[in-house]
Short mmCIF file of C-alpha atoms in Angstrom, two decimals:
data_model
loop_
_atom_site.label_atom_id
_atom_site.label_comp_id
_atom_site.label_asym_id
_atom_site.label_seq_id
_atom_site.Cartn_x
_atom_site.Cartn_y
_atom_site.Cartn_z
CA UNK S 23 -33.73 3.74 -17.98
CA UNK S 24 -31.24 3.37 -15.29
CA UNK S 25 -28.21 0.93 -16.31
CA UNK S 26 -27.02 -0.94 -13.21
CA UNK S 27 -23.64 0.27 -12.10
CA UNK S 28 -20.79 -2.06 -12.27
CA UNK S 29 -18.60 -2.58 -9.21
CA UNK S 30 -15.06 -1.46 -9.89
CA UNK S 31 -12.40 -4.21 -9.44
CA UNK S 32 -8.84 -2.96 -8.65
CA UNK S 33 -5.70 -4.89 -9.10
CA UNK S 34 -3.93 -6.01 -6.01
CA UNK S 35 -0.72 -4.19 -6.92
CA UNK S 36 -2.57 -0.88 -6.68
CA UNK S 37 -2.52 -1.29 -2.95
CA UNK S 38 1.11 -1.60 -2.46
CA UNK S 39 3.61 1.18 -2.92
CA UNK S 40 6.64 0.83 -5.09
CA UNK S 41 9.37 1.85 -2.72
CA UNK S 42 12.39 0.44 -4.37
CA UNK S 43 14.20 1.46 -7.56
CA UNK S 44 13.89 -1.23 -10.45
CA UNK S 45 16.14 -4.37 -9.83
CA UNK S 46 17.55 -6.91 -12.03
CA UNK S 47 17.75 -10.53 -10.96
CA UNK P 17 20.37 10.77 1.37
CA UNK P 18 17.20 8.79 1.16
CA UNK P 19 15.28 8.72 -2.08
CA UNK P 20 12.07 10.58 -1.94
CA UNK P 21 8.97 9.00 -3.62
CA UNK P 22 5.24 9.07 -3.23
CA UNK P 23 2.56 6.45 -3.29
CA UNK P 24 -0.22 6.32 -5.50
CA UNK P 25 -2.72 9.08 -5.67
CA UNK P 26 -5.97 9.48 -7.61
CA UNK P 27 -8.27 12.45 -8.58
CA UNK P 28 -11.15 10.26 -7.99
CA UNK P 29 -10.44 9.69 -4.41
CA UNK P 30 -13.49 9.48 -2.15
CA UNK P 31 -11.97 11.58 0.59
CA UNK P 32 -8.92 13.24 1.71
CA UNK P 33 -7.12 12.60 -1.45
CA UNK P 34 -6.73 8.83 -0.76
CA UNK P 35 -7.16 6.28 -3.68
CA UNK P 36 -10.72 4.72 -3.82
CA UNK P 37 -9.33 1.24 -3.45
CA UNK P 38 -8.70 1.62 0.33
CA UNK P 39 -12.25 2.10 1.07
CA UNK P 40 -13.67 -0.77 2.95
CA UNK P 41 -15.65 -3.14 0.67
CA UNK P 42 -13.54 -2.30 -2.33
CA UNK P 43 -13.07 -5.42 -4.59
CA UNK P 44 -9.45 -6.40 -5.31
CA UNK P 45 -8.47 -8.79 -7.84
CA UNK P 46 -5.51 -11.06 -6.97
CA UNK P 47 -3.12 -12.26 -9.67
CA UNK P 48 -4.84 -15.61 -9.95
CA UNK P 49 -8.10 -14.00 -10.61
CA UNK P 50 -9.56 -14.52 -7.05
CA UNK P 51 -11.66 -11.46 -5.85
CA UNK P 52 -11.38 -10.30 -2.29
CA UNK P 53 -12.38 -7.20 -0.27
CA UNK P 54 -9.67 -5.00 0.71
CA UNK P 55 -10.29 -5.58 4.34
CA UNK P 56 -10.00 -9.31 3.90
CA UNK P 57 -6.53 -9.43 2.37
CA UNK P 58 -3.77 -11.24 4.05
CA UNK P 59 -0.01 -11.33 3.66
CA UNK P 60 0.00 -14.39 1.67
CA UNK P 61 -2.34 -12.87 -0.87
CA UNK P 62 0.19 -10.18 -1.72
CA UNK P 63 3.20 -12.67 -1.58
CA UNK P 64 1.38 -15.20 -3.74
CA UNK P 65 0.23 -12.70 -6.12
CA UNK P 66 3.65 -11.29 -6.70
CA UNK P 67 4.96 -14.92 -7.35
CA UNK P 68 2.30 -15.49 -10.07
CA UNK P 69 2.85 -11.95 -11.70
CA UNK P 70 6.51 -12.66 -12.49
CA UNK P 71 7.10 -8.92 -13.06
CA UNK P 72 6.82 -7.90 -9.58
CA UNK P 73 8.57 -8.66 -6.41
CA UNK P 74 7.64 -8.30 -2.80
CA UNK P 75 10.11 -6.33 -0.73
CA UNK P 76 10.28 -5.84 2.98
CA UNK P 77 10.32 -2.28 3.92
CA UNK P 78 11.06 -1.47 7.46
CA UNK P 79 9.73 1.78 9.02
CA UNK P 80 12.86 3.71 10.31
CA UNK P 81 11.59 7.08 11.08
CA UNK P 82 8.11 9.03 11.00
CA UNK P 83 8.39 12.72 11.02
CA UNK P 84 5.79 15.52 10.87
CA UNK P 85 5.64 17.10 7.36
CA UNK P 86 5.05 20.84 6.63
CA UNK P 87 1.96 19.56 4.68
CA UNK P 88 -1.08 19.62 6.90
CA UNK P 89 -2.28 16.12 8.07
CA UNK P 90 0.75 14.56 6.45
CA UNK P 91 3.93 12.71 7.60
CA UNK P 92 7.29 11.69 6.13
CA UNK P 93 8.01 8.02 6.64
CA UNK P 94 11.54 6.81 6.07
CA UNK P 95 11.87 3.25 5.06
CA UNK P 96 14.65 0.63 4.77
CA UNK P 97 13.88 -1.20 1.69
CA UNK P 98 14.93 -4.71 0.69
CA UNK P 99 18.08 -6.64 1.29
CA UNK P 100 20.12 -3.59 0.35
CA UNK P 101 18.29 -1.59 2.97
CA UNK P 102 17.81 1.25 0.48
CA UNK P 103 16.58 4.43 2.35
CA UNK P 104 13.37 5.66 0.95
CA UNK P 105 11.13 8.44 2.18
CA UNK P 106 7.59 8.90 1.30
CA UNK P 107 5.28 11.80 2.23
CA UNK P 108 1.68 10.59 2.84
CA UNK P 109 -1.44 11.66 4.58
CA UNK P 110 -1.56 10.31 8.26
CA UNK P 111 -4.51 8.10 7.31
CA UNK P 112 -2.64 6.35 4.30
CA UNK P 113 -2.66 2.58 4.97
CA UNK P 114 0.22 0.42 4.57
CA UNK P 115 0.18 -3.29 4.84
CA UNK P 116 2.34 -4.70 7.66
CA UNK P 117 3.69 -8.19 7.24
CA UNK P 118 1.69 -10.60 9.47
CA UNK P 119 -0.38 -7.84 10.94
CA UNK P 120 -2.45 -6.22 8.16
CA UNK P 121 -3.56 -2.67 7.41
CA UNK P 122 -1.65 0.02 9.44
CA UNK P 123 -1.69 3.73 9.46
CA UNK P 124 -0.10 6.69 11.47
CA UNK P 125 -3.56 7.61 12.43
CA UNK P 126 -5.82 4.60 12.57
CA UNK P 127 -8.81 6.50 13.93
CA UNK P 128 -8.70 8.85 10.96
CA UNK P 129 -8.37 5.97 8.59
CA UNK P 130 -11.39 4.16 10.02
CA UNK P 131 -13.32 7.37 10.05
CA UNK P 132 -12.67 8.28 6.49
CA UNK P 133 -12.37 4.76 4.76
CA UNK P 134 -14.03 2.59 7.38
CA UNK P 135 -10.92 0.43 7.06
CA UNK P 136 -9.74 -0.98 10.36
CA UNK P 137 -6.04 -0.38 10.96
CA UNK P 138 -3.36 -0.79 13.46
CA UNK P 139 -0.98 1.99 14.45
CA UNK P 140 2.06 2.11 12.19
CA UNK P 141 5.19 2.25 14.20
CA UNK P 142 8.94 2.46 13.75
CA UNK P 143 10.14 -1.06 13.31
CA UNK P 144 6.99 -2.28 11.40
CA UNK P 145 7.83 -4.20 8.13
CA UNK P 146 5.45 -3.24 5.37
CA UNK P 147 4.90 -4.83 2.07
CA UNK P 148 6.26 -2.91 -0.94
CA UNK P 149 6.86 -3.83 -4.49
CA UNK P 150 9.77 -3.69 -6.80
CA UNK P 151 9.54 -3.89 -10.61
CA UNK P 152 11.68 -6.66 -12.01
CA UNK P 153 13.68 -5.32 -14.84
CA UNK P 154 13.30 -7.19 -18.14
CA UNK P 155 16.38 -9.26 -19.31
#
């Protein structure tokens, strides 16, 4: 039996680098 | 001196040490739940997702300098980030894609990005304004 492989879903923020230090509002 | 940092990496990368989500056809979930392929993402998808998230803030990061790295197939990119123009350096592979405002995916070597990831890219150049994120601190 071969189970169907689920397609991975990635969160949008994975694609964007964190380039700045943490800021406060 | 500029702050040095590195973008994401993943041990399960399909090729050349790049994260798997940059591969053409990868499914990306926006903050409102909508699913899109990585190659179909637009600037407003990132901006709206950051607004919805509440924890993340989109910053404009301007490419100030692109230099060769001692690491093979890598470059050091210096960004000027946000309103404070904080200087940040990242060392990435030449095929690593960044999302440029109003333009889309761009890398230092678009041909290599297309070859490895099948992701269409423009050439990343000095002056390009990339999307980056800041984590808002909790009050």
